[in-house]
Coordinates of C-alpha atoms in Angstrom, one line a residue:
X1 CA 169.6 -152.1 -60.6
X2 CA 171.2 -155.6 -60.8
X3 CA 167.8 -157.2 -61.1
X4 CA 166.9 -155.0 -64.1
X5 CA 170.2 -155.8 -65.8
X6 CA 169.8 -159.5 -65.2
X7 CA 166.2 -159.4 -66.5
X8 CA 167.4 -157.5 -69.6
X9 CA 170.2 -160.0 -70.2
X10 CA 167.7 -162.9 -69.9
X11 CA 165.3 -161.3 -72.4
X12 CA 168.1 -160.6 -74.8
X13 CA 169.4 -164.2 -74.5
X14 CA 165.9 -165.6 -75.1
X15 CA 165.3 -163.4 -78.1
X16 CA 168.6 -164.4 -79.7
X17 CA 167.8 -168.1 -79.2
X18 CA 164.6 -167.8 -81.3
X19 CA 164.6 -169.7 -84.6
X20 CA 164.3 -167.4 -87.6
X21 CA 161.5 -167.8 -90.1
X22 CA 162.7 -169.2 -93.4
X23 CA 161.9 -166.0 -95.3
X24 CA 164.2 -163.9 -93.1
X25 CA 167.3 -166.1 -93.5
X26 CA 169.8 -164.6 -95.9
X27 CA 171.8 -166.9 -98.3
X28 CA 175.3 -167.9 -97.6
X29 CA 177.9 -167.5 -100.3
X30 CA 178.6 -170.7 -102.3
X31 CA 181.0 -170.6 -105.1
X32 CA 179.5 -171.5 -108.5
X33 CA 182.8 -173.1 -109.5
X34 CA 181.6 -176.4 -108.0
X35 CA 178.9 -176.5 -110.8
X36 CA 181.3 -175.5 -113.6
X37 CA 181.5 -179.0 -115.1
X38 CA 177.8 -179.7 -114.9
X39 CA 175.6 -179.8 -118.0
X40 CA 172.3 -178.1 -118.1
X41 CA 170.5 -181.4 -117.3
X42 CA 172.7 -181.9 -114.3
X43 CA 172.1 -178.4 -113.1
X44 CA 168.3 -179.1 -113.4
X45 CA 168.7 -182.3 -111.4
X46 CA 170.8 -180.5 -108.8
X47 CA 168.2 -177.7 -108.5
X48 CA 165.5 -180.3 -108.0
X49 CA 167.5 -182.0 -105.2
X50 CA 168.2 -178.6 -103.5
X51 CA 164.6 -177.5 -103.8
X52 CA 163.4 -180.8 -102.2
X53 CA 165.6 -180.2 -99.2
X54 CA 164.7 -176.5 -99.0
X55 CA 160.9 -177.4 -98.9
X56 CA 161.5 -180.0 -96.2
X57 CA 163.7 -177.6 -94.1
X58 CA 161.4 -174.6 -94.6
X59 CA 158.5 -176.6 -92.9
X60 CA 160.8 -177.5 -90.0
X61 CA 162.1 -174.0 -89.7
X62 CA 158.6 -172.5 -89.7
X63 CA 157.5 -174.9 -86.9
X64 CA 160.6 -174.1 -84.8
X65 CA 160.0 -170.4 -85.2
X66 CA 156.4 -170.8 -84.1
X67 CA 157.3 -173.0 -81.1
X68 CA 160.0 -170.5 -80.1
X69 CA 157.6 -167.6 -80.3
X70 CA 155.1 -169.5 -78.1
X71 CA 157.8 -170.5 -75.6
X72 CA 159.1 -166.9 -75.4
X73 CA 155.7 -165.6 -74.7
X74 CA 155.0 -168.2 -72.0
X75 CA 158.5 -167.8 -70.6
X76 CA 158.4 -164.0 -70.3
X77 CA 154.9 -163.7 -68.9
X78 CA 154.0 -167.0 -67.2
X79 CA 156.7 -169.5 -66.5
X80 CA 160.4 -168.6 -67.1
X81 CA 161.6 -172.3 -67.4
X82 CA 159.6 -172.4 -70.7
X83 CA 162.5 -170.5 -72.2
X84 CA 164.6 -173.7 -72.1
X85 CA 162.3 -175.2 -74.7
X86 CA 163.7 -172.7 -77.2
X87 CA 167.1 -174.4 -77.3
X88 CA 167.9 -176.5 -80.4
X89 CA 166.0 -177.2 -83.6
X90 CA 167.1 -174.0 -85.5
X91 CA 168.5 -175.0 -88.9
X92 CA 169.1 -171.5 -90.2
X93 CA 172.7 -172.3 -91.1
X94 CA 171.8 -175.2 -93.4
X95 CA 168.9 -173.2 -94.8
X96 CA 171.3 -170.3 -95.7
X97 CA 173.7 -172.7 -97.3
X98 CA 170.9 -174.2 -99.5
X99 CA 169.8 -170.7 -100.5
X100 CA 173.4 -170.0 -101.5
X101 CA 173.6 -173.3 -103.5
X102 CA 170.5 -172.2 -105.5
X103 CA 172.3 -168.9 -106.3
X104 CA 175.4 -170.8 -107.3
X105 CA 173.4 -173.1 -109.6
X106 CA 171.7 -170.0 -111.1
X107 CA 175.0 -168.3 -111.8
X108 CA 176.3 -171.5 -113.4
X109 CA 173.1 -171.8 -115.5
X110 CA 173.4 -168.3 -116.7
X111 CA 177.0 -168.8 -117.7
X112 CA 176.1 -172.0 -119.6
X113 CA 172.9 -170.3 -121.1
X114 CA 170.7 -172.9 -119.5
X115 CA 167.5 -170.9 -119.8
X116 CA 165.2 -173.6 -118.4
X117 CA 167.1 -173.6 -115.1
X118 CA 167.5 -169.8 -114.7
X119 CA 163.8 -169.3 -115.6
X120 CA 162.7 -171.9 -113.0
X121 CA 164.8 -170.1 -110.3
X122 CA 163.3 -166.7 -111.3
X123 CA 159.8 -168.2 -111.0
X124 CA 160.6 -169.6 -107.6
X125 CA 161.8 -166.1 -106.5
X126 CA 158.6 -164.5 -107.7
X127 CA 156.5 -167.1 -105.9
X128 CA 158.4 -166.5 -102.7
X129 CA 157.9 -162.7 -103.0
X130 CA 154.2 -163.2 -103.4
X131 CA 154.0 -165.4 -100.3
X132 CA 155.6 -162.7 -98.2

């Protein structure tokens, strides 16, 4: 009975250590007040900066999720020390923050009637839905 409980705990720990895919990460709340003084041009520049970091981080996060899935499979079925390779590399927190910043920029753009910025964000969402 103790062996089963220990094995279950190890599997649960291994699964919780897996890096999430970028599409499954929810956005963190970021207050739009920090963008209140921005002009539409500044919001556009801020969105470009955030999008560049999101693209960079999404690639990293996908790689980590893939590596963790491989390590989990190898660890559960072949060689349990492979589970230690799953530690580190997950940047879900930063990714969630960046998604929240995009939402905050969008809210600020809507309030300021910056149609270019809000349209660009809407297009990005549509493209992301098509990729899923």
